[in-house]
């Protein structure tokens, strides 16, 4: 009985997820990233049951991350995020290691990260994440200025708290335009599947993502 | 809520500032892009036809501040070949990717001692032999593996430590392995792969 009810419901949300990334070199191998990201829900519901257009602003995140190059293609980073969601403020600490590999015709990046989320009256949530990204030029063998490219991120998140454990998978295909090495725009779909373990409800999120990367 | 309105106002102002900044930024434009066979000069096509490659040819146009050139890229005997022509189709050189270990022992020794003098630490990523010569001799190189009477240079891409920083370089050596040029390679920004 329990088995047949497991994952009986799948809910979904769809909306927009714009972001702005500002990156700057501080000195030597040290760099700083400032990111703003916001979510607006437009449509949501439960598959096979009720669905409704329900447009509302959900949240805004502001984060600052310091990173240091620890090799030609590797960097370690740590930072802090503040989230304004409804009437609450959420805090998050972030740590990450990134490795970028260059191949003829594409670039591959591996990102290993952990973060800890602090929400009032809720046990701390820790996430352990791995993301693989591939970036392919649509013209020539590398992404030159004024050229389009395709980028696909695939991320796995193991989520742990005193209350529960969870697993989330994200797939984010985007089309990018490289105005210059200092200025890129990416747009695509950010699909997130959560509730894969220890949950009776799976959630599917579909965000129209638009990201702007600026190097100062 | 008032704070949401404040944040929105702040973001709009911020976005306008960024638009202004983006419009101001100018960069040197150097591009390589894929072209169709129909856009390739007849003389270049004639040379490639004579080579009898059995793999697909990919054609590129490379543009930089000094002008443009046409390049055919193909795999032959499991090695990457780049055949470069002027924009009117005149053959300029052929580059073939090889393993560093395949170089003659004397040449290899000279390159290693040259690199040891230049860099605290280094590791080789890619080696290409560049052949220059007459069209007939370059055709013989492809069709019969005959490389006599051709001018040879080596182009080596390496990761190396200089000024206490790991960087990418391309060095060019003469036929005997003596380093004649060192160029730093600027790696593209990885911000969109990290965040």
Tab-separated table of N, CA and C in Angstrom, chain B residues 17-135:
chain	number	residue	atom	x	y	z
B	17	UNK	N	23.495	50.744	-15.221
B	17	UNK	CA	24.944	50.985	-15.111
B	17	UNK	C	25.740	49.931	-15.877
B	18	UNK	N	25.296	48.671	-15.732
B	18	UNK	CA	25.990	47.571	-16.409
B	18	UNK	C	25.866	47.684	-17.924
B	19	UNK	N	24.677	48.114	-18.395
B	19	UNK	CA	24.474	48.293	-19.841
B	19	UNK	C	25.474	49.315	-20.357
B	20	UNK	N	25.636	50.387	-19.577
B	20	UNK	CA	26.564	51.446	-19.972
B	20	UNK	C	27.976	50.873	-20.039
B	21	UNK	N	28.321	50.080	-19.010
B	21	UNK	CA	29.662	49.503	-18.961
B	21	UNK	C	29.882	48.575	-20.165
B	22	UNK	N	28.866	47.712	-20.446
B	22	UNK	CA	29.002	46.733	-21.533
B	22	UNK	C	29.170	47.431	-22.871
B	23	UNK	N	28.452	48.550	-23.054
B	23	UNK	CA	28.545	49.279	-24.316
B	23	UNK	C	29.941	49.885	-24.496
B	24	UNK	N	30.575	50.225	-23.365
B	24	UNK	CA	31.898	50.846	-23.435
B	24	UNK	C	33.017	49.850	-23.740
B	25	UNK	N	32.816	48.574	-23.308
B	25	UNK	CA	33.943	47.642	-23.390
B	25	UNK	C	34.243	47.235	-24.827
B	26	UNK	N	35.457	47.428	-25.231
B	26	UNK	CA	35.914	47.084	-26.570
B	26	UNK	C	37.028	46.063	-26.444
B	27	UNK	N	37.018	45.057	-27.282
B	27	UNK	CA	38.096	44.067	-27.235
B	27	UNK	C	38.630	43.789	-28.613
B	28	UNK	N	39.887	43.352	-28.633
B	28	UNK	CA	40.492	42.944	-29.888
B	28	UNK	C	39.705	41.736	-30.426
B	29	UNK	N	39.307	41.782	-31.698
B	29	UNK	CA	38.500	40.687	-32.240
B	29	UNK	C	39.382	39.736	-33.048
B	30	UNK	N	39.452	38.488	-32.594
B	30	UNK	CA	40.189	37.461	-33.319
B	30	UNK	C	39.258	36.259	-33.407
B	31	UNK	N	38.888	35.873	-34.618
B	31	UNK	CA	37.864	34.850	-34.745
B	31	UNK	C	38.282	33.734	-35.694
B	32	UNK	N	37.814	32.542	-35.351
B	32	UNK	CA	37.961	31.427	-36.278
B	32	UNK	C	36.564	30.879	-36.456
B	33	UNK	N	36.081	30.811	-37.682
B	33	UNK	CA	34.754	30.243	-37.820
B	33	UNK	C	34.638	29.302	-39.002
B	34	UNK	N	33.722	28.371	-38.830
B	34	UNK	CA	33.516	27.309	-39.814
B	34	UNK	C	32.954	27.906	-41.090
B	35	UNK	N	33.449	27.445	-42.234
B	35	UNK	CA	32.884	27.887	-43.512
B	35	UNK	C	32.524	26.660	-44.346
B	36	UNK	N	31.680	26.887	-45.355
B	36	UNK	CA	31.279	25.773	-46.221
B	36	UNK	C	32.293	25.621	-47.340
B	37	UNK	N	32.310	24.418	-47.913
B	37	UNK	CA	33.268	24.130	-48.985
B	37	UNK	C	33.109	25.114	-50.145
B	38	UNK	N	31.873	25.526	-50.389
B	38	UNK	CA	31.595	26.447	-51.493
B	38	UNK	C	32.284	27.806	-51.329
B	39	UNK	N	32.683	28.130	-50.085
B	39	UNK	CA	33.321	29.432	-49.833
B	39	UNK	C	34.848	29.341	-49.922
B	40	UNK	N	35.361	28.133	-50.173
B	40	UNK	CA	36.814	27.936	-50.189
B	40	UNK	C	37.365	28.247	-51.591
B	41	UNK	N	38.488	28.991	-51.673
B	41	UNK	CA	39.055	29.295	-52.994
B	41	UNK	C	39.408	28.023	-53.774
B	42	UNK	N	39.248	28.073	-55.091
B	42	UNK	CA	39.427	26.896	-55.944
B	42	UNK	C	40.817	26.275	-55.787
B	43	UNK	N	41.834	27.119	-55.646
B	43	UNK	CA	43.201	26.608	-55.560
B	43	UNK	C	43.398	25.738	-54.301
B	44	UNK	N	42.775	26.163	-53.224
B	44	UNK	CA	42.875	25.400	-51.971
B	44	UNK	C	42.139	24.063	-52.123
B	45	UNK	N	40.971	24.101	-52.742
B	45	UNK	CA	40.190	22.873	-52.953
B	45	UNK	C	40.967	21.887	-53.828
B	46	UNK	N	41.656	22.433	-54.839
B	46	UNK	CA	42.410	21.597	-55.767
B	46	UNK	C	43.517	20.841	-55.002
B	47	UNK	N	44.202	21.549	-54.110
B	47	UNK	CA	45.272	20.903	-53.338
B	47	UNK	C	44.695	19.802	-52.444
B	48	UNK	N	43.593	20.112	-51.772
B	48	UNK	CA	42.998	19.129	-50.855
B	48	UNK	C	42.499	17.903	-51.640
B	49	UNK	N	41.915	18.134	-52.823
B	49	UNK	CA	41.471	17.005	-53.657
B	49	UNK	C	42.646	16.105	-54.014
B	50	UNK	N	43.784	16.736	-54.327
B	50	UNK	CA	44.975	15.977	-54.724
B	50	UNK	C	45.528	15.158	-53.548
B	51	UNK	N	45.230	15.578	-52.323
B	51	UNK	CA	45.744	14.864	-51.146
B	51	UNK	C	45.052	13.510	-50.925
B	52	UNK	N	43.853	13.363	-51.481
B	52	UNK	CA	43.081	12.116	-51.328
B	52	UNK	C	42.843	11.713	-49.867
B	53	UNK	N	42.424	12.643	-49.071
B	53	UNK	CA	42.108	12.294	-47.687
B	53	UNK	C	40.861	11.411	-47.672
B	54	UNK	N	40.829	10.431	-46.778
B	54	UNK	CA	39.604	9.622	-46.727
B	54	UNK	C	38.670	10.059	-45.604
B	55	UNK	N	39.091	11.038	-44.799
B	55	UNK	CA	38.220	11.546	-43.721
B	55	UNK	C	37.624	12.893	-44.138
B	56	UNK	N	36.568	13.274	-43.410
B	56	UNK	CA	35.869	14.527	-43.717
B	56	UNK	C	36.780	15.748	-43.448
B	57	UNK	N	36.734	16.702	-44.356
B	57	UNK	CA	37.531	17.928	-44.194
B	57	UNK	C	36.638	18.990	-43.551
B	58	UNK	N	37.163	19.650	-42.545
B	58	UNK	CA	36.431	20.786	-41.960
B	58	UNK	C	37.171	22.057	-42.361
B	59	UNK	N	36.408	23.026	-42.875
B	59	UNK	CA	37.018	24.272	-43.356
B	59	UNK	C	36.744	25.413	-42.378
B	60	UNK	N	37.766	26.228	-42.156
B	60	UNK	CA	37.639	27.371	-41.241
B	60	UNK	C	38.233	28.618	-41.881
B	61	UNK	N	37.687	29.757	-41.507
B	61	UNK	CA	38.329	31.024	-41.860
B	61	UNK	C	38.812	31.654	-40.554
B	62	UNK	N	40.061	32.081	-40.542
B	62	UNK	CA	40.588	32.712	-39.336
B	62	UNK	C	40.830	34.172	-39.639
B	63	UNK	N	40.284	35.018	-38.784
B	63	UNK	CA	40.482	36.460	-38.981
B	63	UNK	C	41.179	37.042	-37.773
B	64	UNK	N	42.183	37.843	-38.040
B	64	UNK	CA	42.813	38.584	-36.940
B	64	UNK	C	43.211	39.963	-37.463
B	65	UNK	N	43.949	40.699	-36.615
B	65	UNK	CA	44.259	42.083	-37.002
B	65	UNK	C	45.097	42.170	-38.278
B	66	UNK	N	45.899	41.106	-38.538
B	66	UNK	CA	46.773	41.180	-39.707
B	66	UNK	C	46.122	40.652	-40.982
B	67	UNK	N	44.888	40.191	-40.912
B	67	UNK	CA	44.205	39.729	-42.124
B	67	UNK	C	43.472	38.426	-41.876
B	68	UNK	N	43.268	37.661	-42.960
B	68	UNK	CA	42.539	36.407	-42.778
B	68	UNK	C	43.206	35.283	-43.562
B	69	UNK	N	42.913	34.048	-43.149
B	69	UNK	CA	43.453	32.884	-43.859
B	69	UNK	C	42.388	31.790	-43.850
B	70	UNK	N	42.630	30.761	-44.670
B	70	UNK	CA	41.698	29.636	-44.767
B	70	UNK	C	42.426	28.408	-44.241
B	71	UNK	N	41.719	27.592	-43.474
B	71	UNK	CA	42.369	26.422	-42.901
B	71	UNK	C	41.511	25.176	-43.105
B	72	UNK	N	42.144	24.095	-43.545
B	72	UNK	CA	41.445	22.805	-43.658
B	72	UNK	C	41.937	21.934	-42.517
B	73	UNK	N	41.009	21.353	-41.772
B	73	UNK	CA	41.405	20.462	-40.668
B	73	UNK	C	40.901	19.066	-40.984
B	74	UNK	N	41.762	18.086	-40.813
B	74	UNK	CA	41.397	16.705	-41.148
B	74	UNK	C	42.249	15.753	-40.313
B	75	UNK	N	41.721	14.570	-40.072
B	75	UNK	CA	42.512	13.524	-39.386
B	75	UNK	C	43.036	12.557	-40.434
B	76	UNK	N	44.301	12.267	-40.347
B	76	UNK	CA	44.905	11.293	-41.262
B	76	UNK	C	45.871	10.457	-40.438
B	77	UNK	N	45.825	9.151	-40.610
B	77	UNK	CA	46.643	8.215	-39.824
B	77	UNK	C	46.517	8.527	-38.335
B	78	UNK	N	45.293	8.872	-37.949
B	78	UNK	CA	44.960	9.187	-36.556
B	78	UNK	C	45.708	10.399	-35.981
B	79	UNK	N	46.152	11.282	-36.853
B	79	UNK	CA	46.801	12.513	-36.404
B	79	UNK	C	46.023	13.701	-36.953
B	80	UNK	N	45.944	14.753	-36.160
B	80	UNK	CA	45.267	15.971	-36.627
B	80	UNK	C	46.175	16.722	-37.583
B	81	UNK	N	45.650	17.071	-38.742
B	81	UNK	CA	46.386	17.864	-39.733
B	81	UNK	C	45.677	19.205	-39.910
B	82	UNK	N	46.443	20.290	-39.976
B	82	UNK	CA	45.876	21.601	-40.326
B	82	UNK	C	46.636	22.102	-41.541
B	83	UNK	N	45.907	22.368	-42.595
B	83	UNK	CA	46.541	22.829	-43.830
B	83	UNK	C	46.103	24.267	-44.052
B	84	UNK	N	47.077	25.179	-44.020
B	84	UNK	CA	46.740	26.593	-44.042
B	84	UNK	C	47.010	27.210	-45.408
B	85	UNK	N	46.028	28.007	-45.853
B	85	UNK	CA	46.111	28.706	-47.130
B	85	UNK	C	45.920	30.201	-46.896
B	86	UNK	N	46.400	30.997	-47.854
B	86	UNK	CA	46.076	32.427	-47.787
B	86	UNK	C	44.605	32.584	-48.163
B	87	UNK	N	44.082	33.792	-48.027
B	87	UNK	CA	42.652	33.956	-48.321
B	87	UNK	C	42.337	33.752	-49.807
B	88	UNK	N	43.391	33.788	-50.666
B	88	UNK	CA	43.138	33.537	-52.091
B	88	UNK	C	43.390	32.069	-52.446
B	89	UNK	N	43.814	31.269	-51.457
B	89	UNK	CA	43.959	29.832	-51.701
B	89	UNK	C	45.385	29.359	-51.912
B	90	UNK	N	46.370	30.242	-51.679
B	90	UNK	CA	47.773	29.844	-51.850
B	90	UNK	C	48.210	29.043	-50.613
B	91	UNK	N	48.759	27.855	-50.854
B	91	UNK	CA	49.182	26.993	-49.742
B	91	UNK	C	50.298	27.655	-48.937
B	92	UNK	N	50.146	27.695	-47.604
B	92	UNK	CA	51.178	28.335	-46.767
B	92	UNK	C	51.981	27.324	-45.958
B	93	UNK	N	51.293	26.439	-45.249
B	93	UNK	CA	52.021	25.420	-44.489
B	93	UNK	C	51.095	24.277	-44.094
B	94	UNK	N	51.711	23.212	-43.603
B	94	UNK	CA	50.941	22.072	-43.077
B	94	UNK	C	51.438	21.801	-41.664
B	95	UNK	N	50.476	21.675	-40.746
B	95	UNK	CA	50.846	21.364	-39.358
B	95	UNK	C	50.282	19.998	-38.992
B	96	UNK	N	51.111	19.168	-38.391
B	96	UNK	CA	50.682	17.820	-38.005
B	96	UNK	C	50.967	17.620	-36.525
B	97	UNK	N	49.923	17.167	-35.804
B	97	UNK	CA	50.088	16.958	-34.364
B	97	UNK	C	50.834	15.644	-34.120
B	98	UNK	N	51.832	15.681	-33.245
B	98	UNK	CA	52.585	14.459	-32.918
B	98	UNK	C	52.821	14.387	-31.408
B	99	UNK	N	53.362	13.261	-30.959
B	99	UNK	CA	53.755	13.142	-29.552
B	99	UNK	C	55.167	13.691	-29.389
B	100	UNK	N	55.419	14.324	-28.251
B	100	UNK	CA	56.750	14.877	-27.991
B	100	UNK	C	57.816	13.775	-28.082
B	101	UNK	N	57.435	12.582	-27.634
B	101	UNK	CA	58.393	11.462	-27.616
B	101	UNK	C	58.848	11.065	-29.019
B	102	UNK	N	58.076	11.435	-30.039
B	102	UNK	CA	58.426	11.052	-31.412
B	102	UNK	C	59.513	11.949	-32.011
B	103	UNK	N	59.837	13.043	-31.341
B	103	UNK	CA	60.852	13.952	-31.881
B	103	UNK	C	62.238	13.296	-31.846
B	104	UNK	N	63.132	13.678	-32.759
B	104	UNK	CA	64.487	13.126	-32.700
B	104	UNK	C	65.148	13.472	-31.359
B	105	UNK	N	65.967	12.541	-30.851
B	105	UNK	CA	66.546	12.682	-29.506
B	105	UNK	C	67.294	14.009	-29.320
B	106	UNK	N	68.073	14.423	-30.328
B	106	UNK	CA	68.840	15.676	-30.197
B	106	UNK	C	67.909	16.880	-30.077
B	107	UNK	N	66.879	16.892	-30.937
B	107	UNK	CA	65.913	18.003	-30.927
B	107	UNK	C	65.207	18.058	-29.577
B	108	UNK	N	64.790	16.874	-29.121
B	108	UNK	CA	64.071	16.786	-27.843
B	108	UNK	C	64.955	17.320	-26.705
B	109	UNK	N	66.216	16.910	-26.709
B	109	UNK	CA	67.148	17.326	-25.658
B	109	UNK	C	67.326	18.837	-25.640
B	110	UNK	N	67.421	19.430	-26.833
B	110	UNK	CA	67.613	20.876	-26.913
B	110	UNK	C	66.354	21.618	-26.438
B	111	UNK	N	65.183	21.074	-26.799
B	111	UNK	CA	63.929	21.713	-26.353
B	111	UNK	C	63.836	21.636	-24.824
B	112	UNK	N	64.155	20.464	-24.278
B	112	UNK	CA	64.057	20.292	-22.814
B	112	UNK	C	65.001	21.267	-22.098
B	113	UNK	N	66.244	21.389	-22.584
B	113	UNK	CA	67.150	22.306	-21.875
B	113	UNK	C	66.701	23.756	-22.050
B	114	UNK	N	66.127	24.092	-23.223
B	114	UNK	CA	65.603	25.442	-23.439
B	114	UNK	C	64.452	25.749	-22.493
B	115	UNK	N	63.562	24.771	-22.318
B	115	UNK	CA	62.403	24.968	-21.427
B	115	UNK	C	62.855	25.067	-19.976
B	116	UNK	N	63.853	24.259	-19.596
B	116	UNK	CA	64.361	24.309	-18.222
B	116	UNK	C	64.959	25.683	-17.904
B	117	UNK	N	65.568	26.310	-18.921
B	117	UNK	CA	66.133	27.648	-18.705
B	117	UNK	C	65.040	28.707	-18.550
B	118	UNK	N	63.954	28.510	-19.289
B	118	UNK	CA	62.889	29.528	-19.293
B	118	UNK	C	61.928	29.425	-18.111
B	119	UNK	N	61.630	28.189	-17.726
B	119	UNK	CA	60.555	27.989	-16.746
B	119	UNK	C	61.019	27.163	-15.543
B	120	UNK	N	60.397	27.477	-14.384
B	120	UNK	CA	60.711	26.725	-13.174
B	120	UNK	C	60.129	25.312	-13.277
B	121	UNK	N	58.927	25.214	-13.815
B	121	UNK	CA	58.269	23.914	-13.992
B	121	UNK	C	57.516	23.970	-15.299
B	122	UNK	N	57.401	22.880	-15.998
B	122	UNK	CA	56.619	22.896	-17.244
B	122	UNK	C	56.116	21.500	-17.579
B	123	UNK	N	55.006	21.464	-18.322
B	123	UNK	CA	54.551	20.179	-18.853
B	123	UNK	C	53.905	20.426	-20.220
B	124	UNK	N	54.239	19.541	-21.150
B	124	UNK	CA	53.811	19.734	-22.545
B	124	UNK	C	52.386	19.249	-22.748
B	125	UNK	N	51.594	20.055	-23.460
B	125	UNK	CA	50.203	19.711	-23.743
B	125	UNK	C	49.992	19.273	-25.194
B	126	UNK	N	50.709	19.919	-26.121
B	126	UNK	CA	50.463	19.618	-27.538
B	126	UNK	C	51.708	19.958	-28.347
B	127	UNK	N	52.040	19.103	-29.290
B	127	UNK	CA	53.189	19.361	-30.165
B	127	UNK	C	52.735	19.250	-31.615
B	128	UNK	N	53.111	20.221	-32.410
B	128	UNK	CA	52.802	20.174	-33.839
B	128	UNK	C	54.093	20.408	-34.625
B	129	UNK	N	54.271	19.654	-35.721
B	129	UNK	CA	55.360	19.979	-36.640
B	129	UNK	C	54.741	20.840	-37.720
B	130	UNK	N	55.421	21.937	-38.016
B	130	UNK	CA	54.953	22.785	-39.121
B	130	UNK	C	55.911	22.589	-40.300
B	131	UNK	N	55.353	22.194	-41.441
B	131	UNK	CA	56.155	22.010	-42.650
B	131	UNK	C	55.862	23.139	-43.616
B	132	UNK	N	56.921	23.717	-44.181
B	132	UNK	CA	56.775	24.727	-45.231
B	132	UNK	C	57.618	24.299	-46.425
B	133	UNK	N	57.134	24.583	-47.613
B	133	UNK	CA	57.900	24.226	-48.809
B	133	UNK	C	57.046	24.424	-50.040
B	134	UNK	N	57.513	23.886	-51.154
B	134	UNK	CA	56.743	24.051	-52.390
B	134	UNK	C	55.500	23.180	-52.326
B	135	UNK	N	54.529	23.504	-53.175
B	135	UNK	CA	53.274	22.747	-53.194
B	135	UNK	C	53.538	21.274	-53.494
